[in-house]
mmCIF file of C-alpha atoms in Angstrom:
data_model
loop_
_atom_site.group_PDB
_atom_site.id
_atom_site.type_symbol
_atom_site.label_atom_id
_atom_site.label_comp_id
_atom_site.label_asym_id
_atom_site.label_seq_id
_atom_site.Cartn_x
_atom_site.Cartn_y
_atom_site.Cartn_z
ATOM 1 C CA MET A 5 98.259 -11.151 81.237
ATOM 2 C CA GLY A 6 95.630 -12.952 84.351
ATOM 3 C CA SER A 7 95.594 -15.962 86.266
ATOM 4 C CA THR A 8 93.568 -19.312 85.106
ATOM 5 C CA PRO A 9 89.958 -19.610 86.281
ATOM 6 C CA PRO A 10 89.527 -21.681 89.556
ATOM 7 C CA GLN A 11 89.355 -25.057 88.575
ATOM 8 C CA PRO A 12 86.855 -28.221 89.052
ATOM 9 C CA SER A 13 87.937 -29.551 92.712
ATOM 10 C CA GLY A 14 87.533 -33.305 94.007
ATOM 11 C CA ALA A 15 85.293 -32.275 97.171
ATOM 12 C CA PRO A 16 83.369 -35.086 97.869
ATOM 13 C CA LEU A 17 79.771 -32.609 97.052
ATOM 14 C CA ASP A 18 81.357 -31.614 93.937
ATOM 15 C CA ARG A 19 81.623 -35.332 93.151
ATOM 16 C CA LEU A 20 78.666 -35.645 94.210
ATOM 17 C CA ALA A 21 76.901 -33.505 92.231
ATOM 18 C CA ARG A 22 78.985 -34.064 88.985
ATOM 19 C CA LEU A 23 78.277 -38.023 89.645
ATOM 20 C CA ALA A 24 74.378 -37.002 89.870
ATOM 21 C CA GLY A 25 74.362 -34.268 86.532
ATOM 22 C CA GLU A 26 75.792 -37.506 84.193
ATOM 23 C CA GLY A 27 72.975 -39.507 85.335
ATOM 24 C CA ALA A 28 70.402 -37.122 84.560
ATOM 25 C CA GLY A 29 72.020 -36.338 81.855
ATOM 26 C CA LEU A 30 71.177 -40.466 80.721
ATOM 27 C CA LEU A 31 67.273 -39.337 81.343
ATOM 28 C CA PHE A 32 66.947 -37.631 78.111
ATOM 29 C CA VAL A 33 67.996 -41.254 76.332
ATOM 30 C CA VAL A 34 65.355 -42.310 78.642
ATOM 31 C CA ILE A 35 62.937 -38.823 77.068
ATOM 32 C CA VAL A 36 63.707 -39.869 73.649
ATOM 33 C CA ALA A 37 62.694 -43.366 73.762
ATOM 34 C CA ILE A 38 59.510 -42.949 75.274
ATOM 35 C CA THR A 39 58.799 -40.520 73.273
ATOM 36 C CA ALA A 40 59.407 -42.972 70.094
ATOM 37 C CA TRP A 41 57.253 -45.101 71.661
ATOM 38 C CA GLU A 42 54.038 -42.270 72.084
ATOM 39 C CA VAL A 43 54.687 -41.559 68.325
ATOM 40 C CA VAL A 44 54.957 -45.546 67.517
ATOM 41 C CA MET A 45 51.886 -45.809 69.885
ATOM 42 C CA ARG A 46 50.113 -42.900 68.376
ATOM 43 C CA ARG A 47 50.815 -42.646 65.164
ATOM 44 C CA LEU A 48 51.367 -46.209 63.697
ATOM 45 C CA LEU A 49 48.787 -48.397 66.336
ATOM 46 C CA GLY A 50 46.566 -45.299 66.333
ATOM 47 C CA ALA A 51 46.899 -46.396 71.037
ATOM 48 C CA PRO A 52 48.045 -42.515 71.913
ATOM 49 C CA THR A 53 49.639 -43.338 75.689
ATOM 50 C CA ILE A 54 48.310 -40.493 78.250
ATOM 51 C CA TRP A 55 51.444 -41.168 80.774
ATOM 52 C CA VAL A 56 54.515 -39.786 77.942
ATOM 53 C CA HIS A 57 54.525 -36.457 78.002
ATOM 54 C CA GLU A 58 53.771 -35.741 81.920
ATOM 55 C CA LEU A 59 56.572 -37.915 82.308
ATOM 56 C CA SER A 60 58.760 -36.652 80.115
ATOM 57 C CA THR A 61 58.603 -33.367 81.467
ATOM 58 C CA ALA A 62 59.315 -34.620 84.897
ATOM 59 C CA LEU A 63 62.141 -36.076 83.379
ATOM 60 C CA ALA A 64 63.572 -33.424 81.916
ATOM 61 C CA ALA A 65 62.146 -31.405 84.876
ATOM 62 C CA VAL A 66 64.820 -33.906 87.113
ATOM 63 C CA ALA A 67 68.043 -33.422 84.431
ATOM 64 C CA PHE A 68 67.283 -29.674 83.804
ATOM 65 C CA VAL A 69 67.765 -29.275 87.965
ATOM 66 C CA ALA A 70 70.094 -31.693 88.394
ATOM 67 C CA GLY A 71 72.491 -30.108 85.798
ATOM 68 C CA GLY A 72 72.611 -26.737 87.922
ATOM 69 C CA PRO A 73 75.061 -28.605 90.694
ATOM 70 C CA ALA A 74 76.867 -30.235 88.575
ATOM 71 C CA VAL A 75 78.281 -27.655 86.432
ATOM 72 C CA HIS A 76 78.590 -25.468 89.441
ATOM 73 C CA ALA A 77 80.889 -28.104 90.432
ATOM 74 C CA ALA A 78 82.868 -27.258 87.300
ATOM 75 C CA ARG A 79 82.836 -24.415 87.388
ATOM 76 C CA ARG A 80 81.866 -23.990 84.590
ATOM 77 C CA HIS A 81 78.504 -21.525 84.962
ATOM 78 C CA ILE A 82 78.161 -18.488 83.022
ATOM 79 C CA VAL A 83 81.202 -15.773 82.834
ATOM 80 C CA ILE A 84 82.197 -13.230 80.862
ATOM 81 C CA GLY A 85 85.459 -14.453 80.278
ATOM 82 C CA TYR A 86 87.134 -12.188 77.671
ATOM 83 C CA PHE A 87 87.267 -9.120 80.163
ATOM 84 C CA LEU A 88 88.064 -11.727 83.690
ATOM 85 C CA GLU A 89 91.145 -13.439 81.518
ATOM 86 C CA ARG A 90 91.883 -9.123 80.908
ATOM 87 C CA LEU A 91 92.716 -8.245 84.728
ATOM 88 C CA PRO A 92 95.606 -8.766 86.965
ATOM 89 C CA GLY A 93 95.166 -12.414 89.157
ATOM 90 C CA GLU A 94 94.695 -10.117 92.178
ATOM 91 C CA TRP A 95 91.299 -8.514 90.405
ATOM 92 C CA GLN A 96 90.853 -11.872 89.487
ATOM 93 C CA ARG A 97 90.485 -13.268 92.546
ATOM 94 C CA LEU A 98 88.820 -10.688 94.350
ATOM 95 C CA LEU A 99 85.955 -10.904 91.640
ATOM 96 C CA GLY A 100 85.805 -14.255 92.641
ATOM 97 C CA VAL A 101 85.569 -14.126 96.277
ATOM 98 C CA VAL A 102 82.604 -11.072 94.942
ATOM 99 C CA ASN A 103 80.734 -13.544 92.984
ATOM 100 C CA GLY A 104 81.237 -16.195 95.905
ATOM 101 C CA LEU A 105 79.571 -14.215 98.721
ATOM 102 C CA LEU A 106 76.474 -12.941 95.755
ATOM 103 C CA ALA A 107 76.140 -16.333 95.063
ATOM 104 C CA ILE A 108 75.896 -17.692 98.635
ATOM 105 C CA ALA A 109 73.446 -14.639 99.754
ATOM 106 C CA PHE A 110 71.628 -15.634 96.877
ATOM 107 C CA LEU A 111 71.453 -19.436 97.065
ATOM 108 C CA ALA A 112 70.853 -18.927 100.871
ATOM 109 C CA LEU A 113 67.173 -17.109 100.099
ATOM 110 C CA LEU A 114 66.493 -19.937 97.039
ATOM 111 C CA THR A 115 66.791 -22.669 99.096
ATOM 112 C CA TRP A 116 64.902 -20.973 102.211
ATOM 113 C CA ALA A 117 62.202 -20.537 99.947
ATOM 114 C CA ALA A 118 62.208 -23.738 97.841
ATOM 115 C CA ALA A 119 62.379 -25.963 100.953
ATOM 116 C CA GLY A 120 59.182 -23.524 102.152
ATOM 117 C CA GLN A 121 57.590 -24.750 98.833
ATOM 118 C CA ALA A 122 58.568 -27.889 99.129
ATOM 119 C CA LEU A 123 57.626 -28.761 102.645
ATOM 120 C CA VAL A 124 53.757 -26.922 101.436
ATOM 121 C CA SER A 125 53.870 -29.613 98.598
ATOM 122 C CA ILE A 126 55.190 -32.532 101.077
ATOM 123 C CA ARG A 127 51.985 -31.261 104.339
ATOM 124 C CA ASP A 128 49.393 -30.985 101.432
ATOM 125 C CA LEU A 129 50.903 -34.273 98.951
ATOM 126 C CA GLU A 130 49.814 -32.278 95.821
ATOM 127 C CA THR A 131 49.590 -33.897 93.073
ATOM 128 C CA SER A 132 49.720 -33.025 88.791
ATOM 129 C CA GLY A 133 46.016 -32.492 88.893
ATOM 130 C CA THR A 134 46.069 -34.191 85.756
ATOM 131 C CA ALA A 135 44.430 -37.739 83.841
ATOM 132 C CA LEU A 136 46.621 -39.317 85.743
ATOM 133 C CA ASN A 137 47.427 -37.195 89.152
ATOM 134 C CA TRP A 138 51.075 -38.286 89.937
ATOM 135 C CA PRO A 139 52.741 -36.249 93.021
ATOM 136 C CA VAL A 140 55.316 -35.152 90.480
ATOM 137 C CA PRO A 141 54.917 -31.762 92.263
ATOM 138 C CA VAL A 142 56.389 -32.492 95.490
ATOM 139 C CA ALA A 143 59.428 -34.613 94.390
ATOM 140 C CA LEU A 144 60.409 -31.862 91.673
ATOM 141 C CA LYS A 145 60.000 -28.884 94.348
ATOM 142 C CA THR A 146 61.612 -31.040 96.799
ATOM 143 C CA LEU A 147 64.533 -32.112 94.431
ATOM 144 C CA PHE A 148 64.825 -28.249 93.832
ATOM 145 C CA ALA A 149 65.358 -27.521 97.604
ATOM 146 C CA LEU A 150 67.630 -29.979 97.646
ATOM 147 C CA ALA A 151 69.865 -28.695 94.754
ATOM 148 C CA SER A 152 69.721 -25.009 95.949
ATOM 149 C CA ALA A 153 70.768 -26.696 99.080
ATOM 150 C CA LEU A 154 73.896 -28.567 97.303
ATOM 151 C CA MET A 155 74.576 -25.564 95.217
ATOM 152 C CA LEU A 156 74.792 -23.313 98.913
ATOM 153 C CA LEU A 157 76.801 -25.608 100.598
ATOM 154 C CA GLN A 158 78.977 -25.747 96.682
ATOM 155 C CA SER A 159 78.791 -22.168 96.791
ATOM 156 C CA LEU A 160 80.610 -22.224 100.635
ATOM 157 C CA GLY A 161 83.403 -24.966 99.333
ATOM 158 C CA HIS A 162 84.325 -22.731 96.483
ATOM 159 C CA LEU A 163 85.083 -19.500 98.889
ATOM 160 C CA LEU A 164 86.714 -21.173 100.896
ATOM 161 C CA ARG A 165 89.060 -22.699 98.753
ATOM 162 C CA ASP A 166 89.101 -19.227 96.715
ATOM 163 C CA LEU A 167 90.334 -17.086 99.851
ATOM 164 C CA GLU A 168 93.375 -19.653 100.600
ATOM 165 C CA PRO A 169 96.369 -17.945 99.771
ATOM 166 C CA PRO A 170 97.542 -18.752 96.311
ATOM 167 C CA ARG A 171 100.074 -21.395 95.441
ATOM 168 C CA PRO A 172 103.261 -20.190 94.155
#
């Protein structure tokens, strides 16, 4: 009845995003390891750490931010497939283009706003304000701006591919 959904591409930006996403997924292993270390230190040795919570939170944020472009590269963001799959191929294609245009508009605004906040954070050398006072906000805000810019470029590439005439 309908056509197949857009497939992941081998475009360089998409490959970079998938690689970063896979690497970032490994951060969850690190989070589990340092959290286990904290439990041992606190419960068995009576010597809690002051760095595990802040580091694990920062690592999780990095993993989630890197996951956005990775999922976008695989074209696996949330879709209401039940309805989309029941439409004729031309309608699916049209909705894909409309979705692409909306995504580009949203990501352009998001990237602009995120870049502004990242630049202020860098200028002010913003820190976490905790006992460690690490520059986590600078790193995370900059990473978020870069990830949203990557997704914007990915969306432009996806839209260009979606506008190509269908292959017989």
